[in-house]
Amino acid sequence: MTPDVTVRQKMKHEELGLTNAQAIEMYRMMVLARKYDERALLLQRAGKINFHVSGIGQEAAQVAAAFALDQNKDYFLPYYRDYGFVLSVGMTVRELMLALFGKVQDPNSGGRQMPGHFGCKRLRIVTSSSPVTTQVPHAVGIALAAKMRKEDSVSFVTLGEGSSNQGDFHEGCNFAGVHKVPAIIMVENNQYAISVPIAKQVAGRISDRALGYGFPGVRVDGCDVLEVFRVMKEARERAVRGEGPTLIEAMMYRLSPHSTSDNDLAYRTKEEVDANWEKDGIPRYKAYLMECSIWSEEDEAKLLAELKAIIDDATAYGEQASFPQPEDALTHVYAEEERGTWQ
Protein backbone atom coordinates (compact mmCIF):
# COMPACT_ATOMS: atom_id res chain seq x y z
CA MET A 1 0.00 0.00 0.00
CA THR A 2 1.23 3.50 -0.86
CA PRO A 3 0.03 6.29 1.45
CA ASP A 4 -1.52 9.32 -0.19
CA VAL A 5 -0.17 12.84 0.39
CA THR A 6 -2.62 13.65 3.18
CA VAL A 7 -1.73 10.49 5.08
CA ARG A 8 2.00 11.02 4.52
CA GLN A 9 1.82 14.30 6.44
CA LYS A 10 0.77 12.30 9.50
CA MET A 11 3.58 9.74 9.24
CA LYS A 12 5.63 10.52 12.31
CA HIS A 13 7.87 7.49 11.86
CA GLU A 14 9.28 8.92 8.63
CA GLU A 15 10.11 12.17 10.41
CA LEU A 16 12.06 10.10 12.93
CA GLY A 17 14.07 8.37 10.21
CA LEU A 18 12.17 5.08 10.28
CA THR A 19 11.13 3.34 7.09
CA ASN A 20 7.71 1.75 6.70
CA ALA A 21 9.34 -1.66 7.08
CA GLN A 22 11.02 -0.62 10.35
CA ALA A 23 7.79 0.87 11.69
CA ILE A 24 5.99 -2.38 10.95
CA GLU A 25 8.78 -4.45 12.47
CA MET A 26 8.45 -2.46 15.69
CA TYR A 27 4.79 -3.43 15.81
CA ARG A 28 5.66 -7.04 15.09
CA MET A 29 8.08 -7.15 18.03
CA MET A 30 5.53 -5.55 20.37
CA VAL A 31 2.95 -8.19 19.48
CA LEU A 32 5.50 -11.00 19.67
CA ALA A 33 6.46 -9.94 23.20
CA ARG A 34 2.79 -9.79 24.19
CA LYS A 35 2.01 -13.22 22.76
CA TYR A 36 5.05 -14.75 24.45
CA ASP A 37 3.96 -13.22 27.74
CA GLU A 38 0.43 -14.55 27.37
CA ARG A 39 1.73 -18.04 26.61
CA ALA A 40 4.01 -17.96 29.64
CA LEU A 41 1.04 -17.10 31.87
CA LEU A 42 -0.93 -20.02 30.42
CA LEU A 43 1.98 -22.40 30.96
CA GLN A 44 2.22 -21.41 34.61
CA ARG A 45 -1.50 -21.85 35.15
CA ALA A 46 -1.28 -25.28 33.52
CA GLY A 47 1.44 -26.28 35.98
CA LYS A 48 4.12 -26.65 33.30
CA ILE A 49 6.38 -23.91 34.69
CA ASN A 50 6.82 -22.62 38.21
CA PHE A 51 6.95 -18.87 37.87
CA HIS A 52 6.62 -15.96 35.45
CA VAL A 53 7.03 -12.20 35.78
CA SER A 54 4.85 -10.47 33.22
CA GLY A 55 5.56 -7.31 31.24
CA ILE A 56 2.16 -6.83 29.64
CA GLY A 57 1.59 -3.14 29.00
CA GLN A 58 5.29 -2.24 28.84
CA GLU A 59 6.18 -3.47 25.37
CA ALA A 60 6.07 -0.11 23.55
CA ALA A 61 8.90 1.52 25.51
CA GLN A 62 11.00 -1.64 25.43
CA VAL A 63 10.78 -2.11 21.67
CA ALA A 64 11.31 1.59 21.00
CA ALA A 65 14.49 1.58 23.07
CA ALA A 66 15.90 -1.40 21.21
CA PHE A 67 15.29 0.21 17.82
CA ALA A 68 16.92 3.48 18.89
CA LEU A 69 20.15 1.84 20.04
CA ASP A 70 23.08 0.46 18.02
CA GLN A 71 22.79 -3.28 18.41
CA ASN A 72 26.34 -3.83 17.17
CA LYS A 73 28.03 -1.42 19.56
CA ASP A 74 25.93 -0.70 22.64
CA TYR A 75 25.70 -2.66 25.89
CA PHE A 76 22.38 -3.68 27.38
CA LEU A 77 21.38 -4.26 31.00
CA PRO A 78 17.63 -4.94 30.94
CA TYR A 79 15.48 -5.82 33.90
CA TYR A 80 13.20 -8.78 34.36
CA ARG A 81 10.13 -7.55 32.44
CA ASP A 82 11.99 -6.56 29.27
CA TYR A 83 10.82 -9.28 26.87
CA GLY A 84 10.08 -6.73 24.16
CA PHE A 85 13.60 -5.36 24.47
CA VAL A 86 15.55 -8.61 24.43
CA LEU A 87 13.48 -10.02 21.57
CA SER A 88 14.08 -6.84 19.57
CA VAL A 89 17.86 -7.00 20.02
CA GLY A 90 18.01 -10.60 18.87
CA MET A 91 17.04 -13.13 21.53
CA THR A 92 14.71 -15.80 20.19
CA VAL A 93 11.46 -17.07 21.65
CA ARG A 94 13.12 -20.49 21.89
CA GLU A 95 15.80 -18.99 24.13
CA LEU A 96 13.21 -17.34 26.35
CA MET A 97 11.32 -20.61 26.62
CA LEU A 98 14.48 -22.47 27.64
CA ALA A 99 14.83 -20.03 30.54
CA LEU A 100 11.14 -20.32 31.37
CA PHE A 101 11.38 -24.11 31.63
CA GLY A 102 14.76 -23.97 33.40
CA LYS A 103 16.60 -26.06 30.82
CA VAL A 104 20.35 -26.54 30.58
CA GLN A 105 20.50 -25.04 27.08
CA ASP A 106 19.21 -21.70 28.42
CA PRO A 107 21.73 -19.07 27.17
CA ASN A 108 20.95 -16.75 30.08
CA SER A 109 22.11 -18.95 32.93
CA GLY A 110 22.08 -22.60 31.90
CA GLY A 111 18.76 -23.08 33.67
CA ARG A 112 20.04 -21.71 37.00
CA GLN A 113 18.20 -18.41 37.27
CA MET A 114 14.55 -17.46 37.40
CA PRO A 115 13.10 -16.51 34.01
CA GLY A 116 13.56 -12.87 33.08
CA HIS A 117 17.14 -12.73 34.34
CA PHE A 118 18.65 -12.03 30.97
CA GLY A 119 22.23 -12.50 29.85
CA CYS A 120 23.52 -13.16 26.34
CA LYS A 121 27.14 -12.59 25.40
CA ARG A 122 26.61 -12.60 21.63
CA LEU A 123 24.01 -9.81 21.96
CA ARG A 124 25.93 -7.71 24.52
CA ILE A 125 23.24 -8.32 27.14
CA VAL A 126 24.97 -8.25 30.51
CA THR A 127 23.85 -10.88 33.01
CA SER A 128 21.54 -9.53 35.69
CA SER A 129 21.17 -10.66 39.28
CA SER A 130 18.08 -11.06 41.43
CA PRO A 131 18.65 -8.10 43.81
CA VAL A 132 16.94 -5.20 42.06
CA THR A 133 18.90 -2.22 40.74
CA THR A 134 22.37 -3.76 40.96
CA GLN A 135 22.48 -3.39 37.17
CA VAL A 136 22.65 0.43 37.37
CA PRO A 137 26.20 0.70 38.81
CA HIS A 138 27.26 -2.06 36.41
CA ALA A 139 25.90 -0.10 33.45
CA VAL A 140 27.66 3.06 34.59
CA GLY A 141 30.94 1.18 34.96
CA ILE A 142 30.62 -0.24 31.46
CA ALA A 143 29.90 3.25 30.13
CA LEU A 144 32.97 4.63 31.90
CA ALA A 145 35.12 1.91 30.31
CA ALA A 146 33.70 2.80 26.87
CA LYS A 147 34.55 6.45 27.48
CA MET A 148 38.11 5.61 28.55
CA ARG A 149 38.56 3.46 25.44
CA LYS A 150 37.11 6.24 23.29
CA GLU A 151 34.42 3.94 21.90
CA ASP A 152 31.25 5.41 20.43
CA SER A 153 29.08 2.97 22.34
CA VAL A 154 26.38 3.57 24.92
CA SER A 155 25.38 1.59 28.00
CA PHE A 156 21.60 1.21 28.32
CA VAL A 157 19.97 0.08 31.56
CA THR A 158 16.35 -0.31 32.64
CA LEU A 159 14.61 -0.71 35.98
CA GLY A 160 11.22 -0.28 37.58
CA GLU A 161 10.16 2.84 39.47
CA GLY A 162 10.15 0.93 42.77
CA SER A 163 13.81 0.05 42.19
CA SER A 164 14.64 3.71 41.64
CA ASN A 165 14.42 4.19 45.41
CA GLN A 166 17.30 1.81 46.07
CA GLY A 167 20.78 3.05 46.91
CA ASP A 168 22.33 1.48 43.81
CA PHE A 169 20.21 3.75 41.62
CA HIS A 170 21.32 6.94 43.36
CA GLU A 171 24.98 5.91 43.53
CA GLY A 172 24.99 4.88 39.89
CA CYS A 173 23.32 8.09 38.72
CA ASN A 174 25.64 10.26 40.81
CA PHE A 175 28.73 8.52 39.43
CA ALA A 176 27.35 8.78 35.89
CA GLY A 177 26.81 12.51 36.30
CA VAL A 178 30.19 13.20 37.86
CA HIS A 179 32.06 11.38 35.08
CA LYS A 180 29.68 12.27 32.23
CA VAL A 181 29.56 8.69 31.03
CA PRO A 182 27.65 7.60 27.88
CA ALA A 183 24.75 5.92 29.65
CA ILE A 184 20.98 5.94 29.23
CA ILE A 185 18.99 5.02 32.31
CA MET A 186 15.34 4.21 31.64
CA VAL A 187 12.87 3.85 34.51
CA GLU A 188 9.82 1.93 33.34
CA ASN A 189 7.29 3.55 35.64
CA ASN A 190 4.42 1.05 35.66
CA GLN A 191 2.76 2.64 38.72
CA TYR A 192 3.26 -0.26 41.16
CA ALA A 193 6.27 -1.66 43.03
CA ILE A 194 4.64 -5.07 43.52
CA SER A 195 1.69 -3.86 45.63
CA VAL A 196 2.83 -0.35 46.51
CA PRO A 197 1.31 2.42 44.33
CA ILE A 198 3.46 5.21 42.97
CA ALA A 199 1.94 7.78 45.36
CA LYS A 200 3.49 5.87 48.29
CA GLN A 201 6.84 5.33 46.58
CA VAL A 202 7.93 8.63 45.10
CA ALA A 203 7.47 12.30 45.99
CA GLY A 204 7.47 14.18 42.71
CA ARG A 205 8.81 12.91 39.41
CA ILE A 206 11.61 10.40 39.05
CA SER A 207 12.85 12.25 35.96
CA ASP A 208 13.33 15.40 38.06
CA ARG A 209 15.95 13.61 40.14
CA ALA A 210 18.35 13.92 37.23
CA LEU A 211 18.76 17.63 38.05
CA GLY A 212 20.52 16.67 41.26
CA TYR A 213 22.89 14.42 39.35
CA GLY A 214 23.75 17.09 36.81
CA PHE A 215 22.26 15.65 33.64
CA PRO A 216 18.91 15.77 31.77
CA GLY A 217 15.82 13.92 32.89
CA VAL A 218 12.93 13.32 30.52
CA ARG A 219 9.42 12.03 31.21
CA VAL A 220 7.73 10.38 28.23
CA ASP A 221 4.52 8.49 27.46
CA GLY A 222 5.82 4.93 27.62
CA CYS A 223 2.82 3.63 25.67
CA ASP A 224 3.70 5.80 22.65
CA VAL A 225 6.33 3.76 20.83
CA LEU A 226 7.37 6.53 18.44
CA GLU A 227 7.70 9.16 21.15
CA VAL A 228 9.90 6.85 23.23
CA PHE A 229 11.97 6.16 20.11
CA ARG A 230 12.44 9.91 19.62
CA VAL A 231 13.56 10.49 23.20
CA MET A 232 15.86 7.47 23.13
CA LYS A 233 17.42 8.51 19.83
CA GLU A 234 18.17 11.98 21.18
CA ALA A 235 19.64 10.50 24.37
CA ARG A 236 21.94 8.22 22.42
CA GLU A 237 23.10 11.01 20.12
CA ARG A 238 23.83 13.14 23.16
CA ALA A 239 25.80 10.33 24.82
CA VAL A 240 28.05 9.60 21.83
CA ARG A 241 28.79 13.33 21.48
CA GLY A 242 30.35 13.13 24.93
CA GLU A 243 27.63 15.09 26.71
CA GLY A 244 26.92 12.44 29.32
CA PRO A 245 23.96 10.41 30.53
CA THR A 246 20.20 10.86 30.30
CA LEU A 247 17.52 9.65 32.72
CA ILE A 248 14.27 8.67 30.99
CA GLU A 249 11.08 8.06 32.95
CA ALA A 250 8.71 6.13 30.69
CA MET A 251 5.18 6.33 32.05
CA MET A 252 3.09 3.20 31.57
CA TYR A 253 0.87 0.78 33.47
CA ARG A 254 1.42 -2.81 34.48
CA LEU A 255 -1.69 -4.46 33.03
CA SER A 256 -0.94 -7.88 34.51
CA PRO A 257 -0.15 -8.86 38.12
CA HIS A 258 3.39 -8.34 39.37
CA SER A 259 4.05 -12.05 38.87
CA THR A 260 2.20 -15.35 38.88
CA SER A 261 2.60 -15.32 42.68
CA ASP A 262 0.64 -12.09 42.98
CA ASN A 263 -3.07 -11.28 43.38
CA ASP A 264 -3.15 -7.74 42.04
CA LEU A 265 -6.82 -7.22 42.86
CA ALA A 266 -5.84 -7.25 46.53
CA TYR A 267 -4.33 -3.78 46.10
CA ARG A 268 -6.02 -2.27 43.00
CA THR A 269 -9.48 -2.43 41.50
CA LYS A 270 -10.61 -4.16 38.34
CA GLU A 271 -12.04 -0.82 37.18
CA GLU A 272 -8.60 0.79 37.42
CA VAL A 273 -6.98 -1.98 35.41
CA ASP A 274 -9.75 -1.96 32.79
CA ALA A 275 -9.40 1.81 32.36
CA ASN A 276 -5.70 1.43 31.67
CA TRP A 277 -6.28 -1.25 29.04
CA GLU A 278 -7.77 1.60 27.00
CA LYS A 279 -4.29 3.20 26.91
CA ASP A 280 -2.47 0.03 25.84
CA GLY A 281 0.36 0.83 23.42
CA ILE A 282 -0.25 -2.08 21.04
CA PRO A 283 -3.72 -1.17 19.74
CA ARG A 284 -2.69 2.50 19.73
CA TYR A 285 0.23 1.77 17.46
CA LYS A 286 -1.81 -0.58 15.28
CA ALA A 287 -4.34 2.22 14.74
CA TYR A 288 -1.50 4.57 13.77
CA LEU A 289 -0.11 2.12 11.20
CA MET A 290 -3.56 1.66 9.72
CA GLU A 291 -4.05 5.44 9.52
CA CYS A 292 -0.77 5.57 7.60
CA SER A 293 -2.16 2.95 5.19
CA ILE A 294 0.80 0.64 5.75
CA TRP A 295 -1.10 -1.98 7.79
CA SER A 296 -4.40 -3.78 7.34
CA GLU A 297 -6.58 -6.35 9.08
CA GLU A 298 -5.34 -8.89 6.54
CA ASP A 299 -1.76 -8.11 7.58
CA GLU A 300 -2.82 -8.47 11.22
CA ALA A 301 -4.31 -11.92 10.64
CA LYS A 302 -1.14 -13.10 8.88
CA LEU A 303 1.02 -11.74 11.69
CA LEU A 304 -0.98 -13.45 14.42
CA ALA A 305 -0.79 -16.78 12.57
CA GLU A 306 2.96 -16.36 12.08
CA LEU A 307 3.59 -15.53 15.73
CA LYS A 308 1.42 -18.38 16.98
CA ALA A 309 3.52 -20.80 14.93
CA ILE A 310 6.74 -19.33 16.38
CA ILE A 311 5.48 -19.56 19.94
CA ASP A 312 4.07 -23.07 19.48
CA ASP A 313 7.44 -24.20 18.12
CA ALA A 314 9.36 -22.53 20.96
CA THR A 315 7.04 -24.02 23.59
CA ALA A 316 7.55 -27.54 22.27
CA TYR A 317 11.30 -26.93 21.99
CA GLY A 318 11.53 -25.71 25.57
CA GLU A 319 9.49 -28.60 26.94
CA GLN A 320 11.61 -31.20 25.16
CA ALA A 321 15.00 -29.74 26.13
CA SER A 322 17.09 -31.24 28.92
CA PHE A 323 17.11 -30.22 32.56
CA PRO A 324 20.46 -29.45 34.24
CA GLN A 325 22.15 -32.47 35.81
CA PRO A 326 24.38 -32.72 38.93
CA GLU A 327 27.47 -32.78 36.73
CA ASP A 328 26.49 -29.36 35.37
CA ALA A 329 26.89 -27.74 38.79
CA LEU A 330 30.37 -26.35 38.10
CA THR A 331 29.68 -25.06 34.61
CA HIS A 332 29.12 -21.32 34.08
CA VAL A 333 30.85 -20.56 37.38
CA TYR A 334 34.33 -19.44 36.31
CA ALA A 335 35.54 -17.68 33.16
CA GLU A 336 36.45 -20.27 30.55
CA GLU A 337 38.97 -18.19 28.61
CA GLU A 338 41.99 -16.19 29.68
CA ARG A 339 42.03 -12.44 29.16
CA GLY A 340 45.05 -10.42 28.18
CA THR A 341 46.14 -7.30 30.03
CA TRP A 342 43.73 -4.47 29.35
CA GLN A 343 45.31 -1.57 27.51
XYZ file of C-alpha atoms in Angstrom:
343
model
C 0.000 0.000 0.000
C 1.231 3.501 -0.856
C 0.032 6.286 1.455
C -1.524 9.325 -0.188
C -0.168 12.843 0.387
C -2.624 13.651 3.184
C -1.727 10.487 5.081
C 1.998 11.017 4.521
C 1.815 14.301 6.436
C 0.771 12.305 9.502
C 3.578 9.738 9.242
C 5.634 10.516 12.313
C 7.869 7.488 11.856
C 9.281 8.925 8.631
C 10.110 12.175 10.412
C 12.062 10.105 12.928
C 14.067 8.370 10.214
C 12.167 5.079 10.281
C 11.131 3.340 7.087
C 7.710 1.750 6.699
C 9.341 -1.656 7.084
C 11.022 -0.615 10.349
C 7.785 0.874 11.686
C 5.988 -2.380 10.946
C 8.783 -4.451 12.474
C 8.451 -2.459 15.695
C 4.790 -3.425 15.813
C 5.662 -7.043 15.089
C 8.076 -7.153 18.031
C 5.534 -5.549 20.375
C 2.946 -8.187 19.478
C 5.502 -11.002 19.669
C 6.460 -9.945 23.197
C 2.788 -9.789 24.191
C 2.015 -13.216 22.761
C 5.051 -14.750 24.447
C 3.960 -13.215 27.737
C 0.428 -14.546 27.370
C 1.734 -18.037 26.605
C 4.007 -17.964 29.642
C 1.044 -17.104 31.868
C -0.932 -20.021 30.415
C 1.980 -22.404 30.958
C 2.225 -21.408 34.606
C -1.502 -21.846 35.152
C -1.276 -25.278 33.516
C 1.444 -26.279 35.983
C 4.119 -26.645 33.300
C 6.375 -23.908 34.690
C 6.815 -22.624 38.211
C 6.951 -18.866 37.871
C 6.618 -15.962 35.449
C 7.034 -12.205 35.779
C 4.849 -10.467 33.224
C 5.562 -7.312 31.245
C 2.161 -6.835 29.639
C 1.595 -3.137 28.997
C 5.294 -2.236 28.844
C 6.185 -3.469 25.367
C 6.067 -0.115 23.551
C 8.896 1.525 25.506
C 10.997 -1.641 25.430
C 10.779 -2.108 21.674
C 11.306 1.589 20.996
C 14.494 1.583 23.070
C 15.900 -1.399 21.208
C 15.292 0.209 17.821
C 16.916 3.482 18.887
C 20.154 1.837 20.036
C 23.078 0.464 18.018
C 22.785 -3.283 18.412
C 26.342 -3.830 17.165
C 28.026 -1.423 19.562
C 25.930 -0.697 22.642
C 25.699 -2.655 25.894
C 22.377 -3.679 27.380
C 21.381 -4.256 30.997
C 17.632 -4.937 30.938
C 15.481 -5.816 33.903
C 13.200 -8.783 34.362
C 10.135 -7.547 32.439
C 11.986 -6.558 29.270
C 10.824 -9.276 26.875
C 10.076 -6.728 24.164
C 13.602 -5.361 24.465
C 15.554 -8.614 24.428
C 13.484 -10.015 21.567
C 14.079 -6.840 19.571
C 17.861 -6.996 20.022
C 18.010 -10.600 18.874
C 17.044 -13.129 21.528
C 14.708 -15.802 20.191
C 11.464 -17.066 21.645
C 13.116 -20.487 21.892
C 15.804 -18.994 24.128
C 13.213 -17.338 26.353
C 11.315 -20.609 26.619
C 14.484 -22.469 27.641
C 14.832 -20.030 30.538
C 11.143 -20.317 31.368
C 11.377 -24.114 31.630
C 14.764 -23.968 33.400
C 16.601 -26.060 30.823
C 20.347 -26.543 30.577
C 20.504 -25.037 27.075
C 19.210 -21.698 28.415
C 21.726 -19.073 27.173
C 20.950 -16.753 30.077
C 22.110 -18.946 32.931
C 22.076 -22.603 31.896
C 18.760 -23.077 33.668
C 20.036 -21.715 36.998
C 18.202 -18.414 37.271
C 14.550 -17.461 37.404
C 13.103 -16.507 34.008
C 13.560 -12.869 33.084
C 17.139 -12.728 34.341
C 18.647 -12.029 30.967
C 22.234 -12.495 29.849
C 23.518 -13.157 26.344
C 27.138 -12.587 25.399
C 26.607 -12.604 21.634
C 24.007 -9.812 21.955
C 25.927 -7.714 24.524
C 23.238 -8.316 27.136
C 24.970 -8.249 30.512
C 23.846 -10.884 33.009
C 21.543 -9.534 35.690
C 21.168 -10.658 39.279
C 18.076 -11.059 41.431
C 18.653 -8.097 43.808
C 16.938 -5.199 42.062
C 18.896 -2.215 40.736
C 22.370 -3.763 40.958
C 22.481 -3.385 37.169
C 22.653 0.426 37.374
C 26.202 0.697 38.808
C 27.260 -2.060 36.406
C 25.901 -0.102 33.446
C 27.657 3.056 34.585
C 30.938 1.176 34.956
C 30.619 -0.236 31.455
C 29.902 3.251 30.133
C 32.974 4.633 31.899
C 35.116 1.908 30.306
C 33.699 2.801 26.870
C 34.546 6.451 27.478
C 38.108 5.606 28.546
C 38.558 3.455 25.444
C 37.108 6.236 23.287
C 34.422 3.939 21.902
C 31.251 5.412 20.429
C 29.075 2.971 22.340
C 26.375 3.567 24.920
C 25.382 1.591 27.995
C 21.601 1.212 28.320
C 19.975 0.076 31.565
C 16.350 -0.314 32.643
C 14.612 -0.710 35.982
C 11.217 -0.278 37.578
C 10.156 2.836 39.473
C 10.152 0.934 42.771
C 13.806 0.054 42.194
C 14.639 3.711 41.642
C 14.415 4.190 45.410
C 17.301 1.811 46.073
C 20.778 3.054 46.911
C 22.335 1.484 43.809
C 20.212 3.745 41.616
C 21.317 6.940 43.365
C 24.976 5.911 43.529
C 24.990 4.879 39.894
C 23.323 8.090 38.724
C 25.638 10.262 40.806
C 28.732 8.519 39.427
C 27.349 8.779 35.887
C 26.805 12.507 36.297
C 30.188 13.201 37.857
C 32.060 11.379 35.082
C 29.685 12.270 32.229
C 29.558 8.687 31.026
C 27.653 7.602 27.879
C 24.751 5.917 29.652
C 20.980 5.937 29.225
C 18.988 5.018 32.306
C 15.338 4.207 31.642
C 12.874 3.850 34.508
C 9.817 1.926 33.338
C 7.288 3.554 35.638
C 4.419 1.050 35.655
C 2.759 2.644 38.715
C 3.261 -0.255 41.155
C 6.266 -1.662 43.033
C 4.637 -5.073 43.520
C 1.694 -3.863 45.635
C 2.831 -0.348 46.511
C 1.315 2.420 44.332
C 3.459 5.208 42.965
C 1.942 7.779 45.363
C 3.490 5.871 48.289
C 6.843 5.327 46.580
C 7.935 8.634 45.102
C 7.470 12.296 45.993
C 7.473 14.183 42.707
C 8.811 12.911 39.408
C 11.611 10.399 39.053
C 12.847 12.247 35.960
C 13.332 15.395 38.059
C 15.946 13.608 40.140
C 18.349 13.921 37.231
C 18.758 17.626 38.054
C 20.518 16.670 41.259
C 22.895 14.423 39.351
C 23.747 17.091 36.807
C 22.256 15.651 33.636
C 18.911 15.772 31.771
C 15.818 13.919 32.893
C 12.925 13.317 30.515
C 9.422 12.032 31.208
C 7.729 10.377 28.228
C 4.521 8.488 27.464
C 5.816 4.928 27.617
C 2.822 3.634 25.671
C 3.704 5.797 22.650
C 6.333 3.758 20.832
C 7.368 6.529 18.443
C 7.701 9.163 21.153
C 9.900 6.853 23.230
C 11.965 6.156 20.110
C 12.440 9.907 19.616
C 13.556 10.493 23.196
C 15.860 7.475 23.134
C 17.417 8.507 19.831
C 18.166 11.985 21.185
C 19.641 10.503 24.372
C 21.944 8.216 22.422
C 23.100 11.011 20.121
C 23.834 13.139 23.159
C 25.805 10.327 24.819
C 28.052 9.597 21.829
C 28.789 13.331 21.484
C 30.354 13.125 24.928
C 27.627 15.087 26.709
C 26.920 12.441 29.315
C 23.957 10.410 30.528
C 20.203 10.860 30.300
C 17.519 9.649 32.718
C 14.271 8.665 30.986
C 11.080 8.060 32.949
C 8.712 6.130 30.689
C 5.176 6.333 32.045
C 3.091 3.203 31.572
C 0.865 0.784 33.466
C 1.421 -2.814 34.480
C -1.686 -4.459 33.032
C -0.937 -7.881 34.506
C -0.154 -8.859 38.119
C 3.391 -8.344 39.371
C 4.046 -12.047 38.865
C 2.204 -15.350 38.883
C 2.600 -15.318 42.685
C 0.636 -12.091 42.976
C -3.067 -11.285 43.382
C -3.147 -7.745 42.036
C -6.824 -7.221 42.862
C -5.845 -7.248 46.534
C -4.333 -3.778 46.100
C -6.018 -2.274 43.004
C -9.475 -2.426 41.499
C -10.611 -4.158 38.341
C -12.041 -0.823 37.180
C -8.604 0.794 37.423
C -6.983 -1.984 35.408
C -9.752 -1.960 32.787
C -9.403 1.809 32.364
C -5.701 1.425 31.674
C -6.282 -1.247 29.042
C -7.767 1.603 26.997
C -4.294 3.197 26.911
C -2.472 0.032 25.837
C 0.356 0.834 23.419
C -0.249 -2.079 21.039
C -3.722 -1.166 19.738
C -2.690 2.499 19.725
C 0.234 1.771 17.458
C -1.812 -0.577 15.276
C -4.337 2.221 14.739
C -1.495 4.573 13.772
C -0.107 2.118 11.195
C -3.556 1.661 9.719
C -4.048 5.439 9.522
C -0.769 5.572 7.604
C -2.155 2.953 5.190
C 0.795 0.636 5.754
C -1.104 -1.984 7.787
C -4.403 -3.783 7.339
C -6.577 -6.354 9.082
C -5.336 -8.893 6.545
C -1.761 -8.106 7.578
C -2.819 -8.468 11.218
C -4.312 -11.923 10.643
C -1.145 -13.097 8.876
C 1.018 -11.737 11.687
C -0.977 -13.454 14.422
C -0.794 -16.776 12.565
C 2.964 -16.361 12.077
C 3.592 -15.533 15.727
C 1.419 -18.384 16.978
C 3.524 -20.800 14.933
C 6.739 -19.332 16.375
C 5.484 -19.556 19.940
C 4.075 -23.067 19.480
C 7.440 -24.202 18.123
C 9.355 -22.530 20.955
C 7.042 -24.019 23.592
C 7.551 -27.536 22.266
C 11.300 -26.926 21.987
C 11.531 -25.705 25.571
C 9.494 -28.596 26.941
C 11.610 -31.196 25.157
C 15.000 -29.735 26.127
C 17.088 -31.243 28.925
C 17.111 -30.220 32.564
C 20.457 -29.455 34.241
C 22.149 -32.468 35.813
C 24.376 -32.719 38.925
C 27.471 -32.785 36.734
C 26.492 -29.360 35.367
C 26.891 -27.743 38.791
C 30.369 -26.351 38.104
C 29.681 -25.063 34.607
C 29.120 -21.321 34.076
C 30.851 -20.557 37.383
C 34.327 -19.439 36.305
C 35.537 -17.679 33.158
C 36.454 -20.273 30.555
C 38.971 -18.188 28.606
C 41.991 -16.186 29.677
C 42.033 -12.438 29.156
C 45.045 -10.420 28.183
C 46.138 -7.298 30.027
C 43.727 -4.466 29.353
C 45.311 -1.572 27.510
